Amino acid sequence: TPLSHIRNFSIVAHIDHGKSTLADRLIQSTNTVADRDMKEQMLDSMDIERERGITIKAQTVRINYVADDGEEYVLNLIDTPGHVDFAYEVSRSMRAVEGSLLVVDSTQGVEAQTLANVYHALDADHEIVPVLNKIDLPAADCDRVAEQIEDVIGIDASDAIRVSAKTGIGIKETLEAIVTRLPAPTGTLDAPLKAMLVDSWYDSYLGVIVLVRIMDGQLKKGDRIRFMQNGTVHHVDRIGVFRPAMTEIATLGPGELGFLTASIKQVRDTRVGDTITHEKRGTDKALPGFKPAQPVVFCGLFPVDSAEFEDLRDAIEKLALNDASFSFEMETSAALGFGFRCGFLGLLHLEVIRDRIEREYDIDLITTAPSVIYDIHMKDGTVQQLHNPADMPDLTYVDHIQEPRIKATILVPDEFLGDVLKLCQDRRGIQENLTYAGSRAMVVYDLPLNEVVFDFYDRLKSVTKGYASFDYQMTGYRQDALVKMSILVNDEPVDALSTMVHRDRAETRGRAMVEKLKDLIPRHMFKIPIQAAIGGKVIARETLSAMRKDVTAKCYGGDASRKRKLLDKQKAGKKKMRQFGKVDIPQEAFISALKMD
Ligand code: GDP
Ligand code: MG
């Protein structure tokens, strides 16, 4: 295809504003997929994505479209994830295309992820076509939302396209705008091959599939190619495009997006942002790379049944093959036995991986509270990275501790602003900015990531009845008065319940935790002290009193079946417990104890 007849674009939107529905309509109206094969949300392929209605992995599709000028165009759409955890994938896939459709729900207006995503598009120098979606709804207010796009984002929205992705209004206009308003890619056919590695994932039949954008030159089946970052050479088994099913084609030329397979064993061997060239007569100038996504949230994953440890290892290794942004190493916990310390891009990423292990591999898990990475500055001048509060070095060797901070942007209707400010303040936030966009306030806070990873988003949703939107980016590390708080049950520290807290909040947090644990741990035949401590000093204490009688005593030995039922129930309850010293701790305690209300 000549460059002038190619358009590469992405769709950026806040979650639920209709990105996937619009993609479906574009695919359907161009007969890319036969109607009988059309299912909703063509591009969201993983089960979890479908169930939660979110897109996790970026997906692409190639659409052929005959425009009003009578010419046939090739439109390549990259669908990007909408969630804040995956901002990194958004920014890198933007570099593979020249334009974006900016979809805004005309009943809602600009939200936090609209802003975050459109900034990625602007960073990648995209031409942007605003699309006002859901105009079929009575609450649609296109004029107001267009004005808001101009005010808040600062791009011209006077010729925004008015669309209903649901009913199909404006789809034709959208396709025309892609052809007439977005630029064609550039590139040179007879230059040495230069292809950008946009994404890669593992397929159980084909091995690693690599999504590439050809910048210069031509890629053919059978070519010998070199990955410039590590110098490895591979033989190309197949190349093709997504329609959206994988379809093999003979060549990929400049400006095109497609896939290759080359008997690559692991996703880890393919670096996103790498440049692929030919082994012979290749280019010597690599494209500017991206820096790899770093896990920011860590937690322990332990099998409920310790006999399933090897199964868990197997599951984690398999998942890691397809997700290079997820890290893991073995961990042993006195409380929980053998497990893994895993690193994730954010909480959603954590939940997705945990769900997949439980669901696809059928392993019950205990997840310990998520934590961030602290920089521990030692008195001898070295810096240690702390991924697990349980590993906190002896304080006498520690000079100071630094924690990661974020810049959070929250958009919220006026009436909830007070609650949002209070929440941010409670989480040690420092207000940086407060402006208005229509009837919405936009607040920017500098917050410790630690205060956000656990339940901030849930709390934000609950205090604003779901009306707030939220996005964040990491800004750097800063010193603060942080301490490790240990929890002792029956005088023994439970390592999996250790947390890092701010000195000033330790007592309140500690008291809340021991109170919660007192409710969560069942009574035993003896009394159990539950304490929170910093170093050797106890800062909060509760005592769980001893159970007086056998639970079956009240059955008077009369009703045998009732007695058996009770005992069975107790046994089932036991299975979900972890014995710690002489005390059984239910698995939910490891998460619930840390929730702040
Ligand atoms: P995404 O999160 O941006 O991918 O949003 P989806 O495409 O999943 O859409 C979110 C919800 O809005 C779904 O329930 C869609 O059916 C609905 N939706 C999308 N477009 C329209 C539209 O034009 N009109 C109406 N009424 N609903 C829409
Ligand atoms: Mg979607």
XYZ file of C-alpha atoms and ligand atoms in Angstrom, residues 13-22 41 53 55 133-137 163-167, ligand 1:
51
model
C -10.826 8.123 25.999
C -11.729 7.974 29.633
C -13.012 4.569 30.677
C -16.645 3.932 29.631
C -16.777 6.827 27.210
C -17.226 4.360 24.357
C -13.824 3.609 22.890
C -14.415 -0.123 22.408
C -17.927 0.397 21.080
C -16.636 2.914 18.556
C -16.102 -5.550 21.990
C -15.209 -4.062 30.535
C -8.980 -3.176 27.783
C -19.997 10.175 21.654
C -23.382 9.006 22.974
C -25.357 11.749 21.247
C -28.347 9.391 21.209
C -28.776 9.995 24.929
C -21.345 10.248 17.113
C -23.430 7.537 18.595
C -21.229 4.471 18.598
C -24.288 2.606 19.774
C -26.699 3.482 16.956
P -14.716 2.074 26.864
O -14.464 1.792 28.311
O -14.317 3.468 26.504
O -14.142 1.048 25.940
O -16.303 2.088 26.695
P -17.269 1.007 26.064
O -17.178 1.002 24.584
O -17.063 -0.299 26.760
O -18.676 1.660 26.443
C -19.071 1.864 27.770
C -20.582 1.793 27.861
O -21.187 2.855 27.131
C -21.155 0.512 27.295
O -22.227 0.118 28.102
C -21.636 0.908 25.914
O -22.704 0.110 25.466
C -22.085 2.342 26.159
N -21.996 3.158 24.949
C -20.927 3.305 24.146
N -21.218 4.155 23.138
C -22.499 4.550 23.314
C -23.380 5.431 22.606
O -23.053 6.032 21.595
N -24.624 5.590 23.134
C -25.039 4.960 24.242
N -26.285 5.176 24.660
N -24.254 4.117 24.922
C -22.994 3.916 24.474
